[in-house]
PDB file of C-alpha atoms in Angstrom:
ATOM      1  CA  MET A   1      74.288  33.092  -1.300  1.00 97.00           C
ATOM      2  CA  ILE A   2      77.961  32.421  -1.799  1.00 98.00           C
ATOM      3  CA  LYS A   3      80.238  35.352  -1.090  1.00 98.00           C
ATOM      4  CA  ILE A   4      83.918  35.528  -1.866  1.00 98.00           C
ATOM      5  CA  ILE A   5      85.789  38.263  -0.061  1.00 98.00           C
ATOM      6  CA  CYS A   6      89.150  39.020  -1.668  1.00 96.00           C
ATOM      7  CA  ILE A   7      91.911  41.500  -1.105  1.00 94.00           C
ATOM      8  CA  GLY A   8      92.704  43.681  -4.097  1.00 92.00           C
ATOM      9  CA  LYS A   9      91.577  43.988  -7.686  1.00 94.00           C
ATOM     10  CA  ILE A  10      92.568  41.751 -10.554  1.00 96.00           C
ATOM     11  CA  LYS A  11      94.748  43.531 -13.105  1.00 94.00           C
ATOM     12  CA  GLU A  12      95.462  40.784 -15.655  1.00 96.00           C
ATOM     13  CA  GLN A  13      92.813  40.503 -18.377  1.00 97.00           C
ATOM     14  CA  TYR A  14      93.151  36.728 -18.744  1.00 97.00           C
ATOM     15  CA  LEU A  15      92.375  36.296 -15.035  1.00 97.00           C
ATOM     16  CA  LYS A  16      89.458  38.743 -15.256  1.00 97.00           C
ATOM     17  CA  ASP A  17      88.099  36.697 -18.174  1.00 98.00           C
ATOM     18  CA  MET A  18      88.404  33.414 -16.232  1.00 98.00           C
ATOM     19  CA  ILE A  19      86.753  34.897 -13.139  1.00 98.00           C
ATOM     20  CA  GLU A  20      83.934  36.409 -15.196  1.00 98.00           C
ATOM     21  CA  ASP A  21      83.375  33.114 -17.029  1.00 98.00           C
ATOM     22  CA  TYR A  22      83.084  31.027 -13.851  1.00 98.00           C
ATOM     23  CA  THR A  23      80.976  33.700 -12.157  1.00 98.00           C
ATOM     24  CA  LYS A  24      78.463  33.487 -15.023  1.00 98.00           C
ATOM     25  CA  ARG A  25      78.489  29.691 -14.891  1.00 97.00           C
ATOM     26  CA  ILE A  26      77.859  29.642 -11.127  1.00 98.00           C
ATOM     27  CA  HIS A  27      74.972  32.118 -11.433  1.00 97.00           C
ATOM     28  CA  LYS A  28      73.016  29.408 -13.292  1.00 96.00           C
ATOM     29  CA  TYR A  29      72.999  27.439 -10.030  1.00 97.00           C
ATOM     30  CA  HIS A  30      73.312  29.875  -7.173  1.00 97.00           C
ATOM     31  CA  LYS A  31      73.702  33.534  -6.225  1.00 98.00           C
ATOM     32  CA  LEU A  32      77.317  34.616  -6.013  1.00 98.00           C
ATOM     33  CA  GLN A  33      78.878  37.866  -4.883  1.00 98.00           C
ATOM     34  CA  ILE A  34      82.556  38.734  -5.150  1.00 98.00           C
ATOM     35  CA  ILE A  35      83.590  41.501  -2.771  1.00 98.00           C
ATOM     36  CA  GLU A  36      86.958  43.127  -3.350  1.00 97.00           C
ATOM     37  CA  VAL A  37      88.559  44.781  -0.349  1.00 96.00           C
ATOM     38  CA  LYS A  38      91.325  47.346  -0.819  1.00 94.00           C
ATOM     39  CA  ASP A  39      94.845  45.950  -0.831  1.00 92.00           C
ATOM     40  CA  GLU A  40      96.730  47.621   2.012  1.00 94.00           C
ATOM     41  CA  ASP A  41     100.303  47.669   3.246  1.00 93.00           C
ATOM     42  CA  ASN A  42      99.485  45.974   6.555  1.00 94.00           C
ATOM     43  CA  LEU A  43      97.101  43.376   7.966  1.00 95.00           C
ATOM     44  CA  GLU A  44      95.488  45.736  10.470  1.00 96.00           C
ATOM     45  CA  LYS A  45      94.179  48.000   7.688  1.00 96.00           C
ATOM     46  CA  GLU A  46      93.031  44.978   5.676  1.00 96.00           C
ATOM     47  CA  LYS A  47      91.212  43.665   8.756  1.00 96.00           C
ATOM     48  CA  ILE A  48      89.378  46.971   9.225  1.00 96.00           C
ATOM     49  CA  ASN A  49      88.295  46.972   5.570  1.00 96.00           C
ATOM     50  CA  MET A  50      87.260  43.330   5.702  1.00 97.00           C
ATOM     51  CA  LEU A  51      85.186  43.768   8.858  1.00 97.00           C
ATOM     52  CA  LYS A  52      83.105  46.369   6.999  1.00 97.00           C
ATOM     53  CA  VAL A  53      81.884  43.730   4.530  1.00 97.00           C
ATOM     54  CA  LEU A  54      81.898  40.579   6.677  1.00 97.00           C
ATOM     55  CA  ASP A  55      78.670  39.291   8.198  1.00 96.00           C
ATOM     56  CA  PRO A  56      79.536  37.193  11.265  1.00 92.00           C
ATOM     57  CA  LYS A  57      76.209  35.337  10.863  1.00 95.00           C
ATOM     58  CA  ASP A  58      77.484  33.797   7.611  1.00 97.00           C
ATOM     59  CA  HIS A  59      79.316  30.493   7.559  1.00 98.00           C
ATOM     60  CA  ILE A  60      82.799  31.963   7.175  1.00 98.00           C
ATOM     61  CA  ILE A  61      85.489  29.838   5.555  1.00 98.00           C
ATOM     62  CA  THR A  62      89.059  31.062   5.341  1.00 98.00           C
ATOM     63  CA  MET A  63      91.191  29.694   2.542  1.00 98.00           C
ATOM     64  CA  GLU A  64      94.470  28.726   4.214  1.00 96.00           C
ATOM     65  CA  ILE A  65      97.317  26.317   3.577  1.00 94.00           C
ATOM     66  CA  GLU A  66      96.704  24.788   7.016  1.00 94.00           C
ATOM     67  CA  GLY A  67      93.010  24.156   6.284  1.00 97.00           C
ATOM     68  CA  GLU A  68      91.058  20.965   5.648  1.00 97.00           C
ATOM     69  CA  SER A  69      91.672  19.315   2.278  1.00 97.00           C
ATOM     70  CA  TYR A  70      88.918  17.802   0.144  1.00 98.00           C
ATOM     71  CA  THR A  71      88.584  16.002  -3.142  1.00 96.00           C
ATOM     72  CA  SER A  72      86.261  17.764  -5.583  1.00 95.00           C
ATOM     73  CA  GLU A  73      83.486  15.287  -4.755  1.00 96.00           C
ATOM     74  CA  GLU A  74      83.971  15.798  -0.993  1.00 98.00           C
ATOM     75  CA  PHE A  75      84.017  19.566  -1.449  1.00 98.00           C
ATOM     76  CA  ALA A  76      80.739  19.372  -3.386  1.00 97.00           C
ATOM     77  CA  ARG A  77      79.082  17.284  -0.650  1.00 98.00           C
ATOM     78  CA  HIS A  78      80.422  19.673   1.994  1.00 98.00           C
ATOM     79  CA  ILE A  79      78.945  22.705   0.206  1.00 97.00           C
ATOM     80  CA  ASP A  80      75.647  20.855  -0.151  1.00 97.00           C
ATOM     81  CA  GLU A  81      75.597  20.006   3.577  1.00 98.00           C
ATOM     82  CA  LEU A  82      76.432  23.594   4.532  1.00 97.00           C
ATOM     83  CA  PHE A  83      73.460  24.922   2.571  1.00 96.00           C
ATOM     84  CA  LEU A  84      71.199  22.664   4.644  1.00 95.00           C
ATOM     85  CA  LYS A  85      72.402  24.557   7.748  1.00 95.00           C
ATOM     86  CA  THR A  86      72.962  28.110   6.494  1.00 96.00           C
ATOM     87  CA  SER A  87      71.860  30.390   3.685  1.00 94.00           C
ATOM     88  CA  ASN A  88      75.161  32.252   3.289  1.00 97.00           C
ATOM     89  CA  ILE A  89      78.644  30.833   2.839  1.00 98.00           C
ATOM     90  CA  THR A  90      81.495  33.337   2.784  1.00 98.00           C
ATOM     91  CA  PHE A  91      84.941  32.373   1.530  1.00 98.00           C
ATOM     92  CA  ILE A  92      87.849  34.624   2.481  1.00 98.00           C
ATOM     93  CA  ILE A  93      90.978  34.798   0.363  1.00 97.00           C
ATOM     94  CA  GLY A  94      93.725  36.697   2.151  1.00 94.00           C
ATOM     95  CA  SER A  95      96.385  38.909   0.671  1.00 92.00           C
ATOM     96  CA  SER A  96     100.098  38.221   0.324  1.00 89.00           C
ATOM     97  CA  LEU A  97     100.247  39.287   3.988  1.00 92.00           C
ATOM     98  CA  GLY A  98      97.844  36.523   4.985  1.00 93.00           C
ATOM     99  CA  ILE A  99      94.638  36.847   6.999  1.00 96.00           C
ATOM    100  CA  HIS A 100      94.504  38.840  10.237  1.00 96.00           C
ATOM    101  CA  ASN A 101      94.038  36.715  13.372  1.00 97.00           C
ATOM    102  CA  ASP A 102      90.908  38.676  14.329  1.00 97.00           C
ATOM    103  CA  ILE A 103      89.339  37.622  11.015  1.00 97.00           C
ATOM    104  CA  LYS A 104      90.447  34.020  11.572  1.00 97.00           C
ATOM    105  CA  LYS A 105      88.607  34.061  14.905  1.00 97.00           C
ATOM    106  CA  LEU A 106      85.337  34.648  13.008  1.00 97.00           C
ATOM    107  CA  LYS A 107      85.743  31.616  10.771  1.00 97.00           C
ATOM    108  CA  LYS A 108      83.760  28.425  11.162  1.00 98.00           C
ATOM    109  CA  GLU A 109      86.413  26.468   9.288  1.00 98.00           C
ATOM    110  CA  SER A 110      89.396  26.789   6.991  1.00 98.00           C
ATOM    111  CA  ILE A 111      89.937  24.952   3.733  1.00 98.00           C
ATOM    112  CA  SER A 112      93.111  24.310   1.782  1.00 97.00           C
ATOM    113  CA  PHE A 113      93.260  23.477  -1.909  1.00 96.00           C
ATOM    114  CA  SER A 114      96.995  22.758  -1.718  1.00 94.00           C
ATOM    115  CA  LYS A 115     100.139  23.275   0.303  1.00 93.00           C
ATOM    116  CA  LEU A 116     101.323  25.446  -2.591  1.00 93.00           C
ATOM    117  CA  THR A 117     101.096  29.226  -2.652  1.00 90.00           C
ATOM    118  CA  TYR A 118      99.192  30.667  -5.626  1.00 91.00           C
ATOM    119  CA  PRO A 119      98.993  34.164  -7.069  1.00 92.00           C
ATOM    120  CA  HIS A 120      95.907  35.854  -5.644  1.00 91.00           C
ATOM    121  CA  GLY A 121      94.023  36.229  -8.927  1.00 94.00           C
ATOM    122  CA  LEU A 122      94.739  32.700 -10.054  1.00 96.00           C
ATOM    123  CA  PHE A 123      93.529  31.299  -6.736  1.00 97.00           C
ATOM    124  CA  ARG A 124      90.304  33.279  -7.038  1.00 97.00           C
ATOM    125  CA  GLY A 125      89.753  31.561 -10.371  1.00 97.00           C
ATOM    126  CA  ILE A 126      90.579  28.152  -8.915  1.00 97.00           C
ATOM    127  CA  LEU A 127      88.088  28.652  -6.077  1.00 98.00           C
ATOM    128  CA  LEU A 128      85.378  29.715  -8.522  1.00 98.00           C
ATOM    129  CA  GLU A 129      86.122  26.727 -10.741  1.00 98.00           C
ATOM    130  CA  GLN A 130      85.793  24.343  -7.790  1.00 97.00           C
ATOM    131  CA  ILE A 131      82.505  25.933  -6.719  1.00 98.00           C
ATOM    132  CA  TYR A 132      81.215  25.542 -10.270  1.00 97.00           C
ATOM    133  CA  ARG A 133      82.496  21.947 -10.380  1.00 97.00           C
ATOM    134  CA  SER A 134      80.637  21.310  -7.108  1.00 97.00           C
ATOM    135  CA  PHE A 135      77.325  22.371  -8.615  1.00 97.00           C
ATOM    136  CA  LYS A 136      77.955  20.190 -11.669  1.00 96.00           C
ATOM    137  CA  ILE A 137      78.715  17.198  -9.406  1.00 95.00           C
ATOM    138  CA  LEU A 138      75.674  17.830  -7.192  1.00 96.00           C
ATOM    139  CA  ASN A 139      73.423  18.064 -10.234  1.00 95.00           C
ATOM    140  CA  HIS A 140      74.907  14.877 -11.786  1.00 94.00           C
ATOM    141  CA  GLU A 141      75.986  16.811 -14.864  1.00 94.00           C
ATOM    142  CA  THR A 142      78.984  15.965 -16.982  1.00 89.00           C
ATOM    143  CA  TYR A 143      82.029  18.199 -16.572  1.00 80.00           C
ATOM    144  CA  HIS A 144      83.946  17.050 -13.547  1.00 57.00           C
ATOM    145  CA  LYS A 145      85.735  14.040 -15.050  1.00 59.00           C
TER     146      LYS A 145
END
């Protein structure tokens, strides 16, 4: 299973539509669960909420500017290799406050899609799109070019 743990709810309808669309597309290939954790006013509270839904046995990946960068093809191969080693991959998208250091200590790796900062909801959509693109690449289906 792929899990995406996010801080906060999406308010904008166009972002909800994008997220729903890619979630449906991914479900054709793999189980996906999006877990929304309450947006708080400090990292300590967000950490407490996140620990309630995190399974430390999962392969935890934090999405961070400082993380490893991949091309779409490399990202697809990486996801494929991870599923040979583990049954659950959990991506963590932090809030505007970042990700608490105690959560970072649980990660197996961190990935960066860019040095840019994105709005939370848009980044959720970008991550979902790249996961979907990965399945298309791995299944040798047209889409990714």
